[in-house]
Coordinates of C-alpha atoms in Angstrom, one line a residue:
Chain V
X212 CA 0.0 0.0 0.0
X213 CA 2.9 2.3 0.3
X214 CA 2.8 4.7 -2.7
X215 CA 6.0 5.3 -4.6
X216 CA 6.4 7.5 -7.7
X217 CA 8.5 4.8 -9.4
X218 CA 5.4 2.6 -9.3
X219 CA 3.3 4.8 -11.5
X220 CA 2.2 3.1 -14.6
X221 CA -1.4 4.2 -14.9
X222 CA -3.8 3.6 -17.7
X223 CA -2.5 0.4 -19.2
X224 CA -5.1 -2.2 -20.4
X225 CA -3.9 -4.7 -17.9
X226 CA -4.4 -2.3 -15.1
X227 CA -8.0 -1.5 -16.0
X228 CA -8.8 -5.2 -16.3
X229 CA -7.2 -5.7 -12.9
X230 CA -9.4 -3.1 -11.3
X231 CA -12.5 -4.5 -12.9
X232 CA -11.7 -8.0 -11.7
X233 CA -10.9 -6.6 -8.2
X234 CA -14.1 -4.7 -7.9
X235 CA -16.1 -7.7 -9.1
X236 CA -14.4 -9.9 -6.5
X237 CA -15.1 -7.4 -3.8
X238 CA -18.7 -7.2 -4.9
X239 CA -19.1 -10.9 -4.8
X240 CA -17.7 -10.9 -1.2
X241 CA -20.0 -8.1 -0.3
X242 CA -23.1 -10.1 -1.5
X243 CA -22.0 -13.2 0.3
X244 CA -21.4 -11.4 3.5
X245 CA -24.6 -9.4 3.4
X246 CA -26.4 -12.8 2.8
X247 CA -24.6 -14.3 5.8
X248 CA -25.4 -11.2 7.9
X249 CA -29.1 -11.6 7.1
X250 CA -29.0 -15.3 8.0
X251 CA -27.1 -14.4 11.2
X252 CA -29.6 -11.8 12.3
X253 CA -32.5 -14.1 11.3
X254 CA -31.2 -16.8 13.6
X255 CA -30.7 -14.4 16.5
X256 CA -34.3 -14.8 17.6
X257 CA -33.8 -18.6 17.5
X258 CA -30.9 -18.2 20.0
X259 CA -33.4 -17.0 22.6
X260 CA -33.9 -19.7 25.3
X261 CA -37.5 -21.1 25.6
X262 CA -40.5 -19.8 23.8
X263 CA -39.5 -16.7 21.9
X264 CA -42.9 -15.1 22.2
X265 CA -42.8 -15.4 26.0
X266 CA -39.2 -14.1 26.1
X267 CA -40.0 -11.2 23.8
X268 CA -43.3 -10.1 25.2
X269 CA -42.8 -11.2 28.8
X270 CA -44.9 -13.9 30.6
X271 CA -47.9 -11.7 31.3
X272 CA -48.9 -10.5 27.8
X273 CA -52.1 -11.5 26.1
X274 CA -52.6 -14.5 23.9
X275 CA -53.7 -12.1 21.2
X276 CA -50.4 -10.3 21.2
X277 CA -48.5 -13.6 21.2
X278 CA -50.4 -14.8 18.2
X279 CA -49.7 -11.5 16.5
X280 CA -46.0 -11.7 17.1
X281 CA -45.9 -15.4 16.1
X282 CA -47.5 -14.4 12.8
X283 CA -45.2 -11.4 12.4
X284 CA -42.1 -13.4 13.0
X285 CA -43.6 -16.3 11.0
X286 CA -42.3 -18.7 13.7
X287 CA -45.0 -21.3 13.0
X288 CA -43.8 -21.8 9.4
X289 CA -41.0 -24.1 8.2
X290 CA -37.5 -22.6 8.8
X291 CA -36.7 -21.8 5.1
X292 CA -40.0 -20.1 4.6
X293 CA -39.5 -18.1 7.8
X294 CA -36.2 -16.8 6.4
X295 CA -37.9 -15.7 3.1
X296 CA -40.6 -14.0 5.1
X297 CA -38.0 -12.2 7.1
X298 CA -36.0 -11.1 4.0
X299 CA -39.2 -10.1 2.2
X300 CA -40.1 -7.8 5.1
X301 CA -36.6 -6.3 5.0
X302 CA -36.9 -5.4 1.3
X303 CA -40.1 -3.6 2.0
X304 CA -38.2 -1.5 4.6
X305 CA -40.1 -3.2 7.4
X306 CA -37.8 -4.2 10.2
X307 CA -40.6 -4.8 12.7
X308 CA -41.9 -2.8 15.6
X309 CA -40.7 -2.4 19.1
X310 CA -42.9 -4.2 21.6
X311 CA -42.0 -1.7 24.3
X312 CA -42.2 1.7 22.7
X313 CA -44.3 0.7 19.7
X314 CA -42.0 2.7 17.5
X315 CA -41.1 1.1 14.2
X316 CA -37.5 0.0 14.1
X317 CA -36.9 1.9 10.8
X318 CA -38.1 5.1 12.4
X319 CA -35.9 4.7 15.5
X320 CA -32.9 4.1 13.2
X321 CA -33.6 7.1 11.1
X322 CA -33.7 9.3 14.2
X323 CA -30.4 7.9 15.5
X324 CA -28.3 7.9 12.4
X325 CA -27.6 11.7 12.0
X326 CA -26.0 11.7 15.5
X327 CA -23.5 9.0 14.4
X328 CA -22.7 10.8 11.2
X329 CA -22.1 14.1 13.0
X330 CA -19.9 12.3 15.6
X331 CA -17.8 10.6 13.0
X332 CA -17.4 13.7 10.8
X333 CA -16.3 15.8 13.8
X334 CA -13.9 13.2 15.1
X335 CA -12.3 12.6 11.7
X336 CA -11.7 16.4 11.1
X337 CA -10.0 16.5 14.5
X338 CA -8.0 13.3 13.9
X339 CA -6.7 14.6 10.5
X340 CA -6.0 18.0 12.0
X341 CA -3.7 16.6 14.6
X342 CA -2.1 13.6 12.9
X343 CA -1.1 15.1 9.5
X344 CA 0.8 18.1 10.9
X345 CA 2.4 15.9 13.6
X346 CA 3.5 13.3 11.1
X347 CA 4.9 15.9 8.8
X348 CA 6.9 17.5 11.6
X349 CA 8.2 14.1 12.9
X350 CA 9.0 12.7 9.4
X351 CA 11.5 15.5 8.8
X352 CA 13.7 14.4 11.7
X353 CA 12.9 10.7 12.5
X354 CA 14.3 9.2 15.7
X355 CA 14.8 12.7 17.3
X356 CA 13.1 13.8 20.5
X357 CA 9.7 14.8 19.0
X358 CA 9.5 11.5 17.2
X359 CA 10.3 9.5 20.3
X360 CA 7.7 11.5 22.4
X361 CA 4.9 11.3 19.9
X362 CA 5.5 7.7 18.9
X363 CA 5.7 6.8 22.6
X364 CA 2.5 8.8 23.3
X365 CA 0.6 7.0 20.5
X366 CA 1.8 3.7 21.8
X367 CA 0.4 4.7 25.2
X368 CA -2.9 5.8 23.7
X369 CA -3.2 2.3 22.2
X370 CA -3.6 1.0 25.8
X371 CA -6.2 3.6 26.6
X372 CA -9.6 2.2 25.4
X373 CA -12.3 4.8 24.7
X374 CA -14.3 3.8 27.8
X375 CA -11.3 4.9 30.0
X376 CA -10.7 8.1 27.9
X377 CA -14.3 9.2 28.1
X378 CA -14.4 8.8 31.9
X379 CA -11.2 10.9 32.3
X380 CA -12.3 13.6 29.9
X381 CA -15.7 13.9 31.5
X382 CA -14.1 14.2 34.9
X383 CA -11.7 16.9 33.8
X384 CA -13.8 19.0 31.4
X385 CA -17.3 18.5 32.7
X386 CA -17.2 17.7 36.4
X387 CA -14.2 19.8 37.5
X388 CA -13.7 22.6 35.0
X389 CA -17.3 22.9 33.9
X390 CA -16.1 23.8 30.5
X391 CA -18.1 21.3 28.5
X392 CA -21.5 19.8 29.1
X393 CA -21.5 16.3 30.6
X394 CA -23.8 13.3 30.1
X395 CA -27.4 13.7 28.9
X396 CA -26.8 17.2 27.5
X397 CA -27.6 16.4 23.8
X398 CA -29.6 19.0 21.9
X399 CA -30.6 18.4 18.3
X400 CA -28.6 20.6 15.8
X401 CA -31.8 22.1 14.5
X402 CA -32.8 23.3 17.9
X403 CA -29.6 25.0 19.1
X404 CA -26.5 24.9 16.9
X405 CA -23.8 25.9 19.3
X406 CA -25.2 23.9 22.2
X407 CA -25.2 20.9 19.9
X408 CA -21.6 21.5 18.9
X409 CA -20.6 21.9 22.5
X410 CA -22.3 18.6 23.5
X411 CA -20.6 16.8 20.6
X412 CA -17.0 18.0 21.6
X413 CA -16.3 15.4 24.3
X414 CA -17.4 12.3 22.4
X415 CA -15.7 13.6 19.2
X416 CA -12.4 14.1 21.0
X417 CA -12.6 10.6 22.5
X418 CA -13.2 9.0 19.1
X419 CA -10.6 11.2 17.5
X420 CA -7.9 10.0 19.9
X421 CA -8.3 6.5 18.7
X422 CA -8.1 7.5 15.0
X423 CA -5.0 9.8 15.6
X424 CA -3.0 6.7 16.7
X425 CA -3.9 4.9 13.5
X426 CA -3.3 7.8 11.1
X427 CA -0.2 9.1 12.8
X428 CA 1.6 5.8 12.8
X429 CA 0.6 5.0 9.2
X430 CA 1.5 8.4 7.9
X431 CA 4.8 8.7 9.8
X432 CA 6.2 5.5 8.5
X433 CA 4.9 6.2 5.0
X434 CA 6.5 9.7 4.9
X435 CA 9.8 8.5 6.2
X436 CA 10.0 5.9 3.5
X437 CA 8.9 8.4 0.8
X438 CA 11.4 11.0 1.9
X439 CA 14.2 8.6 0.9
X440 CA 13.0 8.3 -2.7
X441 CA 15.0 9.7 -5.5
X442 CA 12.3 12.2 -6.6
X443 CA 12.6 13.9 -3.2
X444 CA 16.3 14.3 -3.6
X445 CA 15.6 15.7 -7.0
X446 CA 13.0 18.1 -5.7
X447 CA 15.5 19.2 -3.0
X448 CA 18.3 19.7 -5.5
X449 CA 16.0 21.9 -7.5
X450 CA 16.2 24.2 -4.5
X451 CA 12.6 23.8 -3.4
X452 CA 11.8 24.7 0.2
X453 CA 11.6 22.0 2.8
X454 CA 7.9 22.8 3.4
X455 CA 7.1 22.5 -0.3
X456 CA 8.9 19.2 -0.6
X457 CA 7.1 17.8 2.4
X458 CA 3.6 19.0 1.5
X459 CA 3.6 18.8 -2.3
X460 CA 6.0 16.0 -3.0
X461 CA 5.9 13.7 0.0
X462 CA 2.4 14.1 1.5
X463 CA 0.5 13.9 -1.7
X464 CA 1.4 10.2 -2.5
X465 CA 0.8 9.3 1.1
X466 CA -2.6 11.0 1.4
X467 CA -4.4 8.4 -0.6
X468 CA -3.4 5.5 1.6
X469 CA -4.3 7.7 4.6
X470 CA -7.8 8.3 3.3
X471 CA -8.2 4.6 2.4
X472 CA -7.3 3.6 6.0
X473 CA -9.8 6.2 7.2
X474 CA -12.4 4.5 5.1
X475 CA -11.7 1.1 6.5
X476 CA -11.5 2.6 10.0
X477 CA -15.2 3.2 9.9
X478 CA -16.2 -0.1 11.6
X479 CA -14.0 0.7 14.5
X480 CA -15.4 4.2 14.7
X481 CA -19.0 3.0 14.9
X482 CA -18.0 0.6 17.6
X483 CA -16.1 3.3 19.5
X484 CA -19.2 5.5 19.1
X485 CA -21.3 2.9 20.9
X486 CA -19.3 3.4 24.1
X487 CA -19.2 7.2 24.1
X488 CA -22.9 7.4 23.2
X489 CA -23.9 5.1 25.9
X490 CA -21.8 7.0 28.5
X491 CA -23.0 10.5 27.5
X492 CA -26.5 9.4 26.7
X493 CA -26.2 10.6 23.1
X494 CA -29.3 9.1 21.4
X495 CA -27.3 7.6 18.4
X496 CA -27.3 4.1 17.1
X497 CA -25.0 2.7 19.8
X498 CA -27.2 4.1 22.5
X499 CA -30.3 2.7 20.8
X500 CA -28.7 -0.7 20.5
X501 CA -27.4 -0.9 24.1
X502 CA -30.7 0.4 25.5
X503 CA -32.7 -2.1 23.5
X504 CA -30.4 -5.0 24.6
X505 CA -30.9 -3.9 28.3
X506 CA -34.7 -3.6 27.9
X507 CA -34.8 -7.0 26.0
X508 CA -36.4 -5.2 23.0
X509 CA -35.3 -8.0 20.7
X510 CA -36.8 -6.9 17.4
X511 CA -35.2 -3.5 17.8
X512 CA -31.8 -5.2 18.5
X513 CA -32.2 -7.4 15.5
X514 CA -33.1 -4.5 13.2
X515 CA -30.3 -2.2 14.5
X516 CA -27.7 -5.0 14.2
X517 CA -28.8 -5.8 10.6
X518 CA -28.7 -2.1 9.7
X519 CA -25.3 -1.3 11.3
X520 CA -23.7 -4.5 9.9
X521 CA -24.9 -3.8 6.3
X522 CA -24.0 -0.1 6.6
X523 CA -20.4 -0.9 7.6
X524 CA -20.1 -3.4 4.8
X525 CA -21.5 -1.1 2.1
X526 CA -19.4 1.9 3.3
X527 CA -16.3 -0.3 3.2
X528 CA -17.2 -1.5 -0.3
X529 CA -17.8 2.1 -1.6
X530 CA -14.5 3.4 -0.1
X531 CA -12.6 0.4 -1.6
X532 CA -14.3 0.9 -5.0
X533 CA -13.4 4.6 -5.1
X534 CA -9.8 4.1 -4.1
X535 CA -9.2 1.2 -6.5
X536 CA -10.5 3.5 -9.3
X537 CA -8.4 6.4 -8.1
X538 CA -5.3 4.3 -7.6
X539 CA -5.2 1.0 -9.5
X540 CA -2.3 -0.2 -7.4
X541 CA -4.6 -0.9 -4.5
X542 CA -6.3 -3.5 -6.7
X543 CA -2.9 -5.0 -7.5
X544 CA -2.2 -5.7 -3.8
Chain Q
X130 CA -3.2 -2.2 6.1
X131 CA -6.3 -1.9 4.2
X132 CA -8.8 -4.8 4.1
X133 CA -7.7 -6.8 7.0
X134 CA -8.0 -4.0 9.5
X135 CA -11.8 -4.1 9.3
X136 CA -14.3 -6.3 10.9
X137 CA -12.4 -8.4 13.3
X138 CA -11.8 -7.4 16.9
X139 CA -8.1 -7.9 16.3
X140 CA -7.9 -5.7 13.3
X141 CA -8.1 -2.6 15.5
X142 CA -4.4 -2.7 16.5
X143 CA -2.4 -0.7 13.9
X144 CA 0.7 -2.7 13.1
X145 CA 3.7 -0.4 12.6
X146 CA 5.5 -1.0 9.4
X147 CA 9.2 -1.4 9.8
X148 CA 11.0 1.5 8.0
X149 CA 14.7 1.8 7.4
X150 CA 15.7 5.1 8.8
X151 CA 19.2 6.3 8.0
X152 CA 21.1 6.1 11.2
X153 CA 24.4 7.2 12.6
X154 CA 27.2 4.6 12.8
X155 CA 26.8 4.7 16.6
X156 CA 23.3 3.6 16.4
X157 CA 24.1 0.8 14.0
X158 CA 27.0 -0.3 16.2
X159 CA 24.9 -0.4 19.3
X160 CA 22.2 -2.3 17.5
X161 CA 24.7 -4.9 16.5
X162 CA 25.9 -5.2 20.0
X163 CA 22.3 -5.5 21.1
X164 CA 21.5 -8.2 18.7
X165 CA 24.5 -10.2 19.7
X166 CA 23.4 -10.3 23.3
X167 CA 19.8 -11.2 22.1
X168 CA 18.9 -8.2 24.3
X169 CA 15.2 -7.4 24.4
X170 CA 15.8 -4.4 26.6
X171 CA 15.1 -3.6 30.3
X172 CA 11.7 -2.1 29.5
X173 CA 10.7 -5.4 27.9
X174 CA 11.6 -7.3 31.0
X175 CA 9.8 -4.9 33.3
X176 CA 6.7 -5.1 31.2
X177 CA 6.9 -8.9 31.0
X178 CA 7.3 -9.0 34.8
X179 CA 4.2 -6.9 35.3
X180 CA 2.2 -9.1 33.0
X181 CA 3.5 -12.1 34.9
X182 CA 2.5 -10.6 38.3
X183 CA -1.0 -9.9 37.0
X184 CA -1.4 -13.4 35.7
X185 CA 0.0 -14.9 38.9
X186 CA -2.3 -12.7 41.1
X187 CA -5.3 -13.7 39.1
X188 CA -4.5 -17.4 39.4
X189 CA -3.7 -17.2 43.1
X190 CA -6.5 -14.9 44.0
X191 CA -8.1 -17.5 46.2
X192 CA -4.9 -18.1 48.2
X193 CA -3.7 -14.5 48.5
X194 CA -4.3 -12.8 51.9
X195 CA -7.0 -10.5 50.6
X196 CA -10.6 -9.9 51.5
X197 CA -13.5 -11.6 49.8
X198 CA -14.2 -9.3 46.8
X199 CA -17.9 -9.2 47.7
X200 CA -17.5 -8.7 51.4
X201 CA -19.3 -5.5 52.3
X202 CA -18.0 -3.4 55.2
X203 CA -19.2 -0.2 56.9
X204 CA -16.1 1.6 55.5
X205 CA -17.9 3.1 52.5
X206 CA -15.9 5.0 49.8
X207 CA -12.8 4.9 52.0
X208 CA -9.6 6.1 50.5
X209 CA -6.4 4.0 50.5
X210 CA -5.5 2.9 54.0
X211 CA -3.4 0.3 55.8
X212 CA -6.4 -2.1 56.0
X213 CA -7.5 -1.4 52.5
X214 CA -4.4 -0.6 50.4
X215 CA -6.4 0.8 47.5
X216 CA -9.5 1.9 49.5
X217 CA -13.0 0.7 49.4
X218 CA -16.0 1.2 47.0
X219 CA -19.5 2.4 47.5
X220 CA -20.5 -0.8 49.2
X221 CA -17.4 -0.9 51.4
X222 CA -15.8 -3.7 49.4
X223 CA -12.0 -3.8 49.1
X224 CA -10.9 -2.4 45.8
X225 CA -7.6 -4.3 45.6
X226 CA -9.3 -7.6 46.1
X227 CA -12.0 -6.8 43.5
X228 CA -9.2 -5.7 41.1
X229 CA -7.4 -9.0 41.5
X230 CA -10.6 -11.1 41.1
X231 CA -11.6 -8.8 38.2
X232 CA -8.3 -9.6 36.5
X233 CA -9.5 -13.2 36.3
X234 CA -12.4 -12.2 34.1
X235 CA -10.2 -10.1 31.7
X236 CA -7.5 -12.7 31.6
X237 CA -9.7 -15.7 31.1
X238 CA -11.6 -13.9 28.3
X239 CA -8.4 -12.5 26.8
X240 CA -6.2 -15.6 26.8
X241 CA -9.1 -18.1 26.5
X242 CA -10.6 -16.6 23.4
X243 CA -7.2 -16.3 21.7
X244 CA -6.5 -19.9 22.6
X245 CA -9.8 -20.9 21.0
X246 CA -9.1 -18.7 18.0
X247 CA -5.6 -20.2 17.6
X248 CA -7.0 -23.8 18.0
X249 CA -9.5 -23.2 15.1
X250 CA -7.7 -20.6 13.0
X251 CA -4.2 -21.8 13.6
X252 CA -4.8 -25.4 12.9
X253 CA -6.7 -24.7 9.7
X254 CA -4.0 -22.3 8.7
X255 CA -1.3 -24.9 9.2
X256 CA -3.2 -27.3 7.0
X257 CA -4.0 -24.7 4.4
X258 CA -0.4 -23.3 4.2
X259 CA 1.1 -26.8 4.1
X260 CA -1.3 -28.5 1.6
X261 CA -2.0 -25.4 -0.5
X262 CA -4.1 -26.0 -3.6
X263 CA -7.8 -26.3 -3.3
X264 CA -8.0 -26.6 0.5
X265 CA -6.0 -23.3 0.8
X266 CA -8.2 -21.4 -1.7
X267 CA -11.4 -22.4 0.0
X268 CA -10.2 -21.7 3.5
X269 CA -8.6 -18.4 2.4
X270 CA -11.8 -17.2 0.7
X271 CA -13.8 -18.1 3.7
X272 CA -11.4 -16.2 5.9
X273 CA -11.8 -13.1 3.7
X274 CA -15.6 -13.3 4.0
X275 CA -15.4 -13.7 7.8
X276 CA -13.0 -10.8 8.1
X277 CA -15.5 -8.5 6.4
X278 CA -18.0 -9.3 9.2
X279 CA -18.4 -6.4 11.7
X280 CA -17.3 -8.4 14.7
X281 CA -18.2 -6.1 17.6
X282 CA -21.8 -5.8 16.4
X283 CA -22.0 -9.5 15.9
X284 CA -20.6 -10.2 19.4
X285 CA -23.0 -7.7 21.0
X286 CA -26.0 -9.2 19.2
X287 CA -25.1 -12.8 20.1
X288 CA -24.3 -11.9 23.7
X289 CA -27.7 -10.1 24.0
X290 CA -29.7 -13.0 22.7
X291 CA -27.7 -16.0 23.9
X292 CA -26.7 -14.9 27.3
X293 CA -23.8 -13.3 29.1
X294 CA -21.7 -16.0 30.9
X295 CA -17.9 -16.1 30.9
X296 CA -17.8 -19.2 28.8
X297 CA -20.2 -17.9 26.1
X298 CA -18.4 -14.6 25.8
X299 CA -15.0 -16.3 25.5
X300 CA -16.3 -18.7 22.9
X301 CA -17.9 -16.0 20.8
X302 CA -14.8 -13.7 20.8
X303 CA -12.6 -16.7 20.2
X304 CA -14.5 -17.7 17.1
X305 CA -14.4 -14.1 15.7
X306 CA -10.7 -13.9 16.3
X307 CA -10.0 -17.1 14.3
X308 CA -9.9 -15.5 10.8
X309 CA -7.2 -12.9 11.9
X310 CA -5.1 -15.6 13.5
X311 CA -5.6 -17.8 10.4
X312 CA -4.0 -15.1 8.2
X313 CA -0.9 -14.7 10.4
X314 CA -0.3 -18.4 10.8
X315 CA -1.0 -19.2 7.2
X316 CA 1.4 -16.6 5.9
X317 CA 4.3 -17.9 8.0
X318 CA 3.4 -21.6 7.2
X319 CA 3.5 -20.8 3.5
X320 CA 7.0 -19.2 3.8
X321 CA 8.4 -22.2 5.6
X322 CA 6.7 -25.1 3.7
X323 CA 8.8 -24.4 0.6
X324 CA 12.1 -24.4 2.4
X325 CA 14.9 -26.9 1.8
X326 CA 14.7 -28.5 5.2
X327 CA 11.1 -29.5 4.6
X328 CA 12.1 -31.2 1.4
X329 CA 15.0 -32.9 3.3
X330 CA 12.6 -34.1 6.0
X331 CA 10.3 -35.5 3.4
X332 CA 13.2 -37.3 1.6
X333 CA 14.0 -38.9 4.9
X334 CA 10.5 -40.3 4.9
X335 CA 8.9 -38.1 7.5
X336 CA 5.1 -38.2 7.5
X337 CA 3.0 -35.0 6.9
X338 CA 2.0 -35.0 10.6
X339 CA 5.6 -35.2 11.7
X340 CA 6.7 -32.4 9.3
X341 CA 3.9 -30.2 10.5
X342 CA 4.5 -30.7 14.2
X343 CA 8.2 -31.1 14.3
X344 CA 9.5 -29.0 11.4
X345 CA 7.0 -26.2 10.7
X346 CA 5.3 -25.6 14.0
X347 CA 8.5 -24.8 16.0
X348 CA 9.5 -22.3 13.3
X349 CA 6.2 -20.4 13.2
X350 CA 5.6 -20.5 16.9
X351 CA 7.5 -17.3 17.8
X352 CA 5.6 -15.2 15.2
X353 CA 2.3 -16.7 16.3
X354 CA 2.9 -16.1 20.0
X355 CA 3.9 -12.5 19.6
X356 CA 0.9 -11.8 17.4
X357 CA -1.3 -13.6 19.9
X358 CA -0.1 -11.4 22.7
X359 CA -1.2 -8.3 20.9
X360 CA -4.5 -10.1 20.2
X361 CA -5.0 -10.8 23.9
X362 CA -4.7 -7.1 24.6
X363 CA -7.3 -6.3 21.9
X364 CA -9.7 -8.8 23.3
X365 CA -9.3 -7.4 26.8
X366 CA -10.3 -4.0 25.5
X367 CA -13.3 -5.6 23.8
X368 CA -14.4 -7.4 27.0
X369 CA -13.9 -4.1 28.8
X370 CA -16.2 -2.3 26.4
X371 CA -18.8 -5.0 26.7
X372 CA -18.6 -4.9 30.5
X373 CA -18.8 -1.1 30.4
X374 CA -22.0 -1.4 28.3
X375 CA -23.3 -3.9 30.9
X376 CA -23.1 -6.8 28.3
X377 CA -20.4 -8.9 29.9
X378 CA -20.2 -10.6 33.3
X379 CA -22.9 -9.3 35.6
X380 CA -22.1 -7.7 39.0
X381 CA -21.5 -8.5 41.8
X382 CA -18.8 -10.6 40.1
X383 CA -16.0 -8.0 39.6
X384 CA -14.3 -7.3 36.3
X385 CA -12.1 -4.3 35.3
X386 CA -14.7 -3.1 32.9
X387 CA -17.8 -3.3 35.2
X388 CA -15.8 -1.8 38.1
X389 CA -15.1 1.2 35.8
X390 CA -18.7 1.3 34.8
X391 CA -20.0 1.3 38.4
X392 CA -17.5 4.0 39.4
X393 CA -19.1 6.5 37.0
X394 CA -22.0 7.1 39.4
X395 CA -19.6 8.1 42.2
X396 CA -17.0 10.1 40.2
X397 CA -17.4 13.3 42.3
X398 CA -17.3 11.4 45.6
X399 CA -14.7 8.8 45.2
X400 CA -12.1 9.2 42.5
X401 CA -10.1 6.1 43.5
X402 CA -13.0 4.0 42.4
X403 CA -12.4 4.9 38.8
X404 CA -8.7 5.5 39.0
X405 CA -7.6 2.0 40.1
X406 CA -9.5 -0.1 37.5
X407 CA -8.4 2.3 34.8
X408 CA -4.8 2.1 35.9
X409 CA -4.9 -1.7 36.2
X410 CA -6.3 -2.0 32.7
X411 CA -4.0 0.7 31.2
X412 CA -0.8 -0.7 32.7
X413 CA -1.6 -4.3 31.8
X414 CA -2.5 -3.4 28.2
X415 CA 0.5 -1.2 27.8
X416 CA 2.9 -3.9 29.0
X417 CA 1.2 -6.6 27.0
X418 CA 1.3 -4.5 23.8
X419 CA 4.9 -3.6 24.4
X420 CA 5.9 -7.3 25.0
X421 CA 4.1 -8.4 21.9
X422 CA 5.6 -5.6 19.8
X423 CA 9.1 -6.2 21.0
X424 CA 8.8 -9.9 20.4
X425 CA 7.4 -9.2 16.9
X426 CA 10.4 -7.0 16.1
X427 CA 12.8 -9.5 17.6
X428 CA 11.4 -12.3 15.5
X429 CA 11.1 -9.9 12.6
X430 CA 7.4 -10.5 11.8
X431 CA 6.4 -7.5 9.8
X432 CA 3.1 -6.5 8.2
X433 CA 4.7 -7.2 4.8
X434 CA 4.8 -10.9 5.5
X435 CA 1.1 -11.2 6.2

């Protein structure tokens, strides 16, 4: 994945075929995995101990409701037909209805998704804002003091999971300094823009820290390797300034692999978001999922799991597709 | 580090790529000296020692002179004292004792699930890498498919529907870690199975089983072990996250994750309650990562070989 100018041979017929084949292969994997995910989420209900209708509705619900649920889940049909009923409902956008809040699962997901998107966008802006300048500074003088400090610090951050970071940050900025709002302070962006941004800061910083570790380590190693290439020596001997060499000549080939890793990082981000959302009571997907699990709202859990899994898979596929078109060498690896 | 960093719980750890940095002659000389002495460095041994102390404490928790982790006393939210070295929690329980018993959960899930993952992924990888051909293609494709699976979501869902016992959590995480371990073991098996000494062993009439267990296994073991250690650290974080969300072992059984979760309610009254589990987890993960990383550098297993 390391990008070297000497590798550039774009546009040949072989290359284009390679990309097409690669994209087809990825598409095939995507379809297989989405199929497996649907089978997996379908079988979740069958993992429930005992009679699923009693477990889902509780022992005191009416026989009428039980019959309704039985019909909705199609549990009295043969297994294969149950699966097709389930998939059929999904394609109609019907993921079922919560038996506790009587909200449709699709509706609940639609309300939660914008929060996750906002969180991820903020955290990624912060992560790039820190990791790119830092890696550029360090790559100029590898193995010097700044390199040792920041590489050591990122190694330390690896051992700090988001659920520890968020507790520390809440304690400092919210409980002691009163600078930022603490848990349960979420306000929709349409209601109060600045209050929304303020309440998003703590969770975004927490998520950003995890991404900084990944991006910094990738970019630092990439840049150090690129700076030893002949075209850098060439650029320097032309008398270009250090800054210009770094940004225009060295960073540019590395930026593509950086963005690609950001795209594949998305699964980890969503997972990290679960934890910060739960702690700060941000009503995003993670909060919805954990709450539904704790309330034993099984159909909600099933729907959210299916949605999140498919979303991660599709995002990964799109990112992969875009980058293999932009840079055919990715397909060659 | 593109496609294999997704989906699996182990993929989260970024693997540093070895880069040749121009160095002064002094540095080169000292490195040669270091290599000659097979020196892993003082820091490595300190970290390995801390990991060993944690493991020993977790194993010997029942024998150590500490309180029962669920014994409630009237000393509520007491700071560190002679009787309670790390203080007591909101129910007057000894924090040190809960930390040591809590280590059991983290370590059992961490080492247990990687052991399960190795048993499944590692064994299949040995066969795939050694036999190659059709078996390898099938297993390798299956591995790619499984790696694309968003593991944390899958684990949360299964835990929610199936139940939250230590055994079930270990098993689920173990199964999801198998594809990552498969990749690592397969890569090193492939690189050894074409070497001359394997041909030599075969010429001497050694059976496939013998070649696998006596010739290949000892050679790939260092790489597998160092990668597994980093895997254990990742799984401990994962269990911590589950515990924090209330989806792992249920209280009153202590675990580092659920202690940290319980401490949130009392953050303003008793800081020790959050500090010690966080420190325990941080120090253990840091040391385990460092030990794994150093071993990996020592045995020279880079990302490029995967």
